[in-house]
Amino acid sequence: MTGGMLLTLTVEQRVLLHLWDTPLGDNPWEGRPELTQAGVSEAVGIARKHLPRTLKKLREKAHILEETRHVAGAKQRCRVYGLSNEGRRAASELVEDLHMRKVKFEGEEVEVKSLHNHTTALLDLLRNIDSSGTYQLQVQSEPDQTSSIDGRDLPLEHRLAIYDSIVRTAWADGIVTKDEQAILDDMSMYLGLEPHQTEPLEKQARDDAVKPDAENSSLYKQMLEVAWQDGEVDSNEQAMLIHSQTCSDSILREKFNSIGSVTDSTIASRPTVQRWKPHGKMERSVKMKKTCLKICEIP
């Protein structure tokens, strides 16, 4: 249930309420996952990519503090957020206003304050107040229904297998972007994995990703074969070959030698050699380009 009353609040107000219910804690080194950008965005019900704009506005109003702390499961220290003194005052005023609002519960009109207790976050309570102003208790799942489960509740071998699968997907193209690394950090936190558990998996996935690709070598041979179909390698084909070369010079020498006697200097310079007039040059160039794009994985 999204909650009618919850939707009457701005994202800034929701962030204030979440941080009001989830303090930073006294330990200046340890941070809670709920206070990272991923945790805050999940709690207030918005996409993570939209959260930085809201956090910037709250910083400009001096309502929040930003610190870097160690968060369980994260490889590096993460930015976590908490309320400043000014932010706590603003949040307290908002909480007081919400507490005085009237809602219907079990046929009676009551104040929100009477429904709010320390075991339930205010945002969760507001989610259960529908558009008609009626508070509805969450219906607990039946025993045979699938209930939500926290990643930390899974057996360790399952968590490691999940993380390994995601890491290998991220490294499939041979590089991990900044966004992909952020997703990996979020997943490691969700699964409750520590750096000493995730780093070996990442290293293995990285090593496997940079191993020579036998298929690429085969495709490179195909390019050479296409290039030499008419007995010449023109400047465009030469550029494609140099750009897409993924095999060793020994493979290149083997292919050239299969066509004719070629010296080491010939292989090094990749000259344009014409033995007879080319036929079907346009078709050959198109085929060369397609093969090159396949090797380079260019869409």
Coordinates of N, CA and C in Angstrom, one line a residue, residues 12-162:
E12 N 11.3 15.8 0.4 CA 12.1 16.4 1.5 C 11.5 16.0 2.8
Q13 N 10.2 16.2 3.0 CA 9.6 15.9 4.3 C 9.8 14.4 4.6
R14 N 9.6 13.5 3.6 CA 9.8 12.1 3.9 C 11.2 11.8 4.3
V15 N 12.2 12.4 3.7 CA 13.6 12.2 4.1 C 13.8 12.6 5.5
L16 N 13.2 13.8 5.9 CA 13.4 14.3 7.3 C 12.8 13.3 8.3
L17 N 11.6 12.7 7.9 CA 11.0 11.8 8.8 C 11.8 10.5 8.9
H18 N 12.3 10.0 7.8 CA 13.2 8.8 7.9 C 14.4 9.0 8.7
L19 N 15.1 10.2 8.6 CA 16.3 10.4 9.4 C 15.9 10.7 10.8
W20 N 14.7 11.2 11.1 CA 14.2 11.4 12.4 C 14.0 10.1 13.1
D21 N 13.5 9.1 12.4 CA 13.3 7.8 13.0 C 14.6 6.9 13.0
T22 N 15.6 7.3 12.2 CA 16.8 6.5 12.1 C 18.0 7.4 12.4
P23 N 18.4 7.6 13.6 CA 19.5 8.4 14.0 C 20.9 7.9 13.5
L24 N 21.9 8.7 13.4 CA 23.2 8.3 12.9 C 23.9 7.3 13.9
G25 N 23.7 7.6 15.2 CA 24.3 6.7 16.2 C 25.5 7.4 16.8
D26 N 26.0 6.9 17.9 CA 27.1 7.6 18.6 C 28.5 7.2 18.1
N27 N 28.5 6.0 17.5 CA 29.8 5.5 16.9 C 30.2 6.3 15.7
P28 N 31.2 7.1 15.7 CA 31.5 7.9 14.5 C 32.1 7.1 13.3
W29 N 32.4 5.8 13.5 CA 33.0 5.0 12.5 C 32.0 4.1 11.8
E30 N 31.0 3.7 12.5 CA 30.0 2.7 12.0 C 28.8 3.4 11.5
G31 N 28.4 3.1 10.2 CA 27.1 3.6 9.7 C 26.1 2.6 9.4
R32 N 24.9 3.0 9.4 CA 23.8 2.0 9.1 C 23.4 2.0 7.6
P33 N 23.1 0.8 7.1 CA 22.8 0.8 5.6 C 21.5 1.6 5.3
E34 N 20.6 1.8 6.3 CA 19.4 2.6 6.1 C 19.7 4.1 5.9
L35 N 20.9 4.5 6.2 CA 21.3 5.9 6.1 C 22.2 6.2 4.9
T36 N 22.4 5.2 4.1 CA 23.1 5.4 2.8 C 22.1 5.9 1.8
Q37 N 22.6 6.4 0.6 CA 21.6 6.9 -0.4 C 20.7 5.7 -0.8
A38 N 21.2 4.5 -0.9 CA 20.3 3.4 -1.3 C 19.3 3.1 -0.2
G39 N 19.7 3.2 1.1 CA 18.7 3.0 2.2 C 17.7 4.1 2.3
V40 N 18.1 5.3 2.1 CA 17.2 6.4 2.2 C 16.2 6.4 1.1
S41 N 16.7 6.2 -0.2 CA 15.7 6.2 -1.3 C 14.7 5.1 -1.2
E42 N 15.1 3.9 -0.7 CA 14.2 2.8 -0.5 C 13.1 3.1 0.6
A43 N 13.6 3.8 1.6 CA 12.6 4.1 2.7 C 11.6 5.1 2.3
V44 N 12.0 6.1 1.5 CA 11.1 7.2 1.2 C 10.3 6.9 -0.1
G45 N 10.7 5.8 -0.8 CA 9.9 5.4 -2.0 C 10.2 6.1 -3.3
I46 N 11.5 6.5 -3.5 CA 11.8 7.1 -4.8 C 13.0 6.4 -5.4
A47 N 13.3 6.6 -6.6 CA 14.5 6.0 -7.3 C 15.7 6.7 -6.8
R48 N 16.8 5.9 -6.6 CA 18.0 6.4 -6.1 C 18.5 7.6 -6.9
K49 N 18.4 7.5 -8.2 CA 18.9 8.6 -9.1 C 18.3 9.9 -8.8
H50 N 17.1 10.0 -8.2 CA 16.4 11.2 -7.9 C 16.8 11.8 -6.5
L51 N 17.4 11.0 -5.7 CA 17.6 11.4 -4.3 C 18.7 12.5 -4.2
P52 N 19.8 12.5 -4.9 CA 20.8 13.6 -4.7 C 20.3 15.0 -4.8
R53 N 19.3 15.2 -5.7 CA 18.7 16.5 -5.8 C 18.0 17.0 -4.5
T54 N 17.3 16.0 -3.9 CA 16.7 16.3 -2.6 C 17.7 16.5 -1.5
L55 N 18.7 15.7 -1.5 CA 19.7 15.9 -0.4 C 20.5 17.2 -0.6
K56 N 20.7 17.7 -1.8 CA 21.3 18.9 -2.0 C 20.5 20.1 -1.5
K57 N 19.1 20.0 -1.7 CA 18.3 21.1 -1.1 C 18.3 21.1 0.4
L58 N 18.3 19.9 1.0 CA 18.3 19.8 2.4 C 19.6 20.3 3.0
R59 N 20.7 20.0 2.3 CA 22.0 20.6 2.7 C 22.0 22.1 2.7
E60 N 21.5 22.6 1.6 CA 21.4 24.1 1.5 C 20.6 24.7 2.6
K61 N 19.6 24.0 3.1 CA 18.8 24.5 4.2 C 19.5 24.2 5.6
A62 N 20.6 23.5 5.5 CA 21.4 23.1 6.7 C 20.5 22.2 7.6
H63 N 19.7 21.3 6.9 CA 18.9 20.4 7.7 C 19.5 19.0 7.9
I64 N 20.6 18.7 7.1 CA 21.2 17.3 7.2 C 22.7 17.4 7.3
L65 N 23.3 16.4 7.8 CA 24.7 16.2 7.9 C 25.1 15.1 7.0
E66 N 26.3 15.2 6.4 CA 26.8 14.1 5.6 C 28.1 13.7 6.1
E67 N 28.3 12.4 6.4 CA 29.5 11.8 6.9 C 29.9 10.6 6.1
T68 N 31.2 10.2 6.2 CA 31.6 9.0 5.5 C 31.9 8.0 6.7
R69 N 31.3 6.8 6.6 CA 31.5 5.8 7.7 C 31.5 4.4 7.0
H70 N 32.1 3.5 7.8 CA 32.1 2.1 7.3 C 30.7 1.5 7.5
V71 N 30.2 0.9 6.4 CA 28.9 0.3 6.4 C 29.1 -1.2 6.1
A72 N 28.5 -2.1 6.9 CA 28.7 -3.5 6.7 C 28.4 -3.9 5.3
G73 N 29.3 -4.6 4.7 CA 29.1 -5.1 3.3 C 29.7 -4.2 2.2
A74 N 30.0 -3.0 2.6 CA 30.6 -2.1 1.6 C 32.1 -2.2 1.6
K75 N 32.7 -2.2 0.4 CA 34.1 -2.3 0.3 C 34.9 -1.0 0.7
Q76 N 34.2 0.1 0.5 CA 34.8 1.4 0.9 C 33.9 2.1 1.9
R77 N 34.4 3.1 2.5 CA 33.5 3.9 3.4 C 32.4 4.6 2.5
C78 N 31.2 4.6 3.1 CA 30.1 5.2 2.4 C 29.6 6.5 3.0
R79 N 29.0 7.3 2.2 CA 28.3 8.5 2.7 C 27.0 8.1 3.4
V80 N 26.9 8.6 4.6 CA 25.6 8.4 5.3 C 25.1 9.7 5.8
Y81 N 23.8 9.8 6.1 CA 23.2 11.1 6.3 C 22.4 11.1 7.7
G82 N 22.4 12.2 8.3 CA 21.7 12.4 9.6 C 21.2 13.8 9.7
L83 N 20.4 14.0 10.7 CA 19.8 15.4 10.9 C 20.7 16.3 11.6
S84 N 20.8 17.5 11.2 CA 21.5 18.5 12.0 C 20.5 19.0 13.0
N85 N 21.0 19.9 13.9 CA 20.1 20.5 14.9 C 19.0 21.2 14.3
E86 N 19.2 22.0 13.2 CA 18.2 22.7 12.5 C 17.2 21.7 11.9
G87 N 17.8 20.6 11.3 CA 16.9 19.6 10.7 C 16.1 18.8 11.7
R88 N 16.6 18.6 12.9 CA 15.8 17.9 13.9 C 14.7 18.8 14.3
R89 N 14.9 20.1 14.4 CA 13.8 21.0 14.8 C 12.7 20.9 13.7
A90 N 13.1 21.0 12.5 CA 12.2 21.0 11.4 C 11.4 19.6 11.4
A91 N 12.1 18.5 11.6 CA 11.5 17.2 11.6 C 10.5 17.1 12.8
S92 N 10.9 17.6 13.9 CA 10.0 17.5 15.1 C 8.7 18.3 14.9
E93 N 8.8 19.5 14.3 CA 7.6 20.2 14.0 C 6.7 19.5 13.0
L94 N 7.3 18.8 12.0 CA 6.5 18.0 11.1 C 5.9 16.8 11.8
V95 N 6.6 16.1 12.6 CA 6.1 15.0 13.4 C 4.9 15.4 14.3
E96 N 5.1 16.6 14.9 CA 4.0 17.1 15.8 C 2.7 17.4 15.0
D97 N 2.9 18.0 13.8 CA 1.8 18.2 12.9 C 1.1 17.0 12.5
L98 N 1.9 16.0 12.1 CA 1.3 14.7 11.7 C 0.6 14.0 12.8
H99 N 1.2 14.0 14.0 CA 0.6 13.4 15.1 C -0.8 13.9 15.5
M100 N -1.1 15.1 15.2 CA -2.4 15.7 15.5 C -3.4 15.5 14.5
R101 N -3.1 14.9 13.3 CA -4.1 14.7 12.3 C -5.0 13.5 12.7
K102 N -6.2 13.6 12.3 CA -7.3 12.6 12.6 C -7.4 11.6 11.5
V103 N -7.5 10.3 11.9 CA -7.7 9.3 11.0 C -8.8 8.3 11.6
K104 N -9.3 7.5 10.7 CA -10.3 6.5 11.1 C -9.6 5.1 11.4
F105 N -9.9 4.6 12.6 CA -9.4 3.3 12.9 C -10.4 2.5 13.7
E106 N -10.7 1.3 13.1 CA -11.7 0.4 13.8 C -13.0 1.1 14.1
G107 N -13.5 2.0 13.1 CA -14.8 2.7 13.3 C -14.7 3.9 14.1
E108 N -13.6 4.3 14.6 CA -13.5 5.5 15.5 C -12.5 6.5 14.9
E109 N -12.6 7.7 15.3 CA -11.7 8.8 14.8 C -10.6 9.0 15.9
V110 N -9.4 8.8 15.5 CA -8.3 8.9 16.5 C -7.2 9.7 15.9
E111 N -6.3 10.2 16.7 CA -5.1 10.9 16.3 C -4.0 10.0 15.9
V112 N -3.2 10.4 14.9 CA -2.1 9.6 14.4 C -1.2 9.2 15.6
K113 N -1.0 10.2 16.5 CA -0.1 10.0 17.6 C -0.4 8.7 18.4
S114 N -1.7 8.4 18.5 CA -2.1 7.2 19.3 C -1.8 5.9 18.6
L115 N -1.5 6.0 17.3 CA -1.1 4.8 16.5 C 0.4 4.6 16.4
H116 N 1.1 5.7 16.7 CA 2.5 5.7 16.5 C 3.3 5.2 17.7
N117 N 4.1 4.2 17.6 CA 4.9 3.7 18.7 C 6.4 3.5 18.2
H118 N 7.2 3.2 19.2 CA 8.6 3.1 18.8 C 9.0 1.9 18.0
T119 N 8.1 0.9 17.8 CA 8.4 -0.2 17.0 C 8.0 0.0 15.6
T120 N 7.3 1.0 15.3 CA 6.9 1.3 13.9 C 7.4 2.7 13.4
A121 N 8.1 2.7 12.3 CA 8.5 4.0 11.8 C 7.3 4.8 11.3
L122 N 7.4 6.1 11.5 CA 6.3 7.0 11.1 C 5.9 6.8 9.6
L123 N 7.0 6.7 8.8 CA 6.7 6.5 7.3 C 5.9 5.3 7.1
D124 N 6.2 4.2 7.8 CA 5.5 2.9 7.6 C 4.0 3.1 8.1
L125 N 3.8 3.8 9.2 CA 2.5 4.1 9.6 C 1.7 4.9 8.6
L126 N 2.3 5.9 8.0 CA 1.6 6.7 7.1 C 1.3 5.9 5.8
R127 N 2.1 5.0 5.4 CA 1.8 4.1 4.3 C 0.5 3.4 4.4
N128 N 0.1 3.1 5.7 CA -1.1 2.3 5.9 C -2.3 3.2 6.1
I129 N -2.2 4.5 5.8 CA -3.4 5.3 5.9 C -3.8 5.6 4.4
D130 N -4.9 5.1 4.0 CA -5.3 5.2 2.6 C -5.9 6.6 2.3
S131 N -6.3 6.8 1.1 CA -6.7 8.1 0.6 C -8.0 8.6 1.3
S132 N -8.8 7.7 1.9 CA -10.0 8.1 2.6 C -9.7 8.5 4.1
G133 N -8.4 8.4 4.5 CA -8.0 8.7 5.9 C -8.3 7.6 6.8
T134 N -8.3 6.4 6.4 CA -8.5 5.2 7.2 C -7.2 4.4 7.4
Y135 N -6.9 4.2 8.7 CA -5.7 3.4 9.0 C -6.0 1.9 8.9
Q136 N -5.2 1.2 8.1 CA -5.5 -0.2 8.0 C -4.2 -1.0 8.4
L137 N -4.4 -1.9 9.4 CA -3.2 -2.6 9.8 C -2.8 -3.6 8.7
Q138 N -1.5 -3.7 8.6 CA -0.9 -4.6 7.5 C -1.4 -6.1 7.8
V139 N -1.9 -6.7 6.8 CA -2.3 -8.1 6.9 C -1.1 -9.0 6.8
Q140 N -0.9 -9.8 7.9 CA 0.3 -10.7 7.9 C 0.1 -11.8 6.9
S141 N 1.2 -12.2 6.3 CA 1.1 -13.2 5.2 C 0.7 -14.6 5.9
E142 N -0.1 -15.3 5.1 CA -0.4 -16.7 5.5 C 0.8 -17.6 5.5
P143 N 0.8 -18.6 6.3 CA 2.0 -19.5 6.3 C 2.4 -20.0 5.0
D144 N 1.5 -20.3 4.1 CA 1.8 -20.8 2.8 C 2.2 -19.8 1.7
Q145 N 2.1 -18.5 2.1 CA 2.5 -17.5 1.2 C 3.9 -17.1 1.3
T146 N 4.5 -16.7 0.2 CA 5.9 -16.3 0.2 C 6.1 -14.9 0.8
S147 N 6.9 -14.8 1.9 CA 7.1 -13.5 2.5 C 8.4 -12.9 2.1
S148 N 8.5 -11.6 2.2 CA 9.8 -11.0 1.9 C 10.9 -11.4 2.8
I149 N 12.1 -11.5 2.3 CA 13.2 -12.0 3.0 C 14.4 -11.1 2.8
D150 N 15.1 -10.8 3.9 CA 16.3 -10.0 3.8 C 17.5 -10.8 3.3
G151 N 18.3 -10.2 2.5 CA 19.4 -10.9 1.9 C 20.3 -11.6 3.0
R152 N 20.4 -10.9 4.2 CA 21.3 -11.5 5.2 C 20.8 -12.8 5.8
D153 N 19.5 -13.1 5.5 CA 18.9 -14.3 6.1 C 19.2 -15.5 5.3
L154 N 19.7 -15.3 4.1 CA 20.1 -16.4 3.2 C 21.3 -17.1 3.7
P155 N 21.5 -18.4 3.4 CA 22.7 -19.1 3.8 C 23.9 -18.4 3.1
L156 N 25.1 -18.5 3.7 CA 26.3 -17.8 3.2 C 26.6 -18.2 1.8
E157 N 26.5 -19.6 1.5 CA 26.9 -20.0 0.2 C 25.9 -19.5 -0.9
H158 N 24.7 -19.3 -0.5 CA 23.7 -18.7 -1.5 C 24.0 -17.3 -1.7
R159 N 24.4 -16.6 -0.7 CA 24.7 -15.1 -0.8 C 25.9 -15.0 -1.7
L160 N 26.9 -15.8 -1.5 CA 28.2 -15.7 -2.3 C 27.9 -16.1 -3.7
A161 N 27.0 -17.1 -4.0 CA 26.7 -17.5 -5.3 C 25.9 -16.3 -6.1
I162 N 25.0 -15.7 -5.4 CA 24.3 -14.5 -6.0 C 25.3 -13.4 -6.3

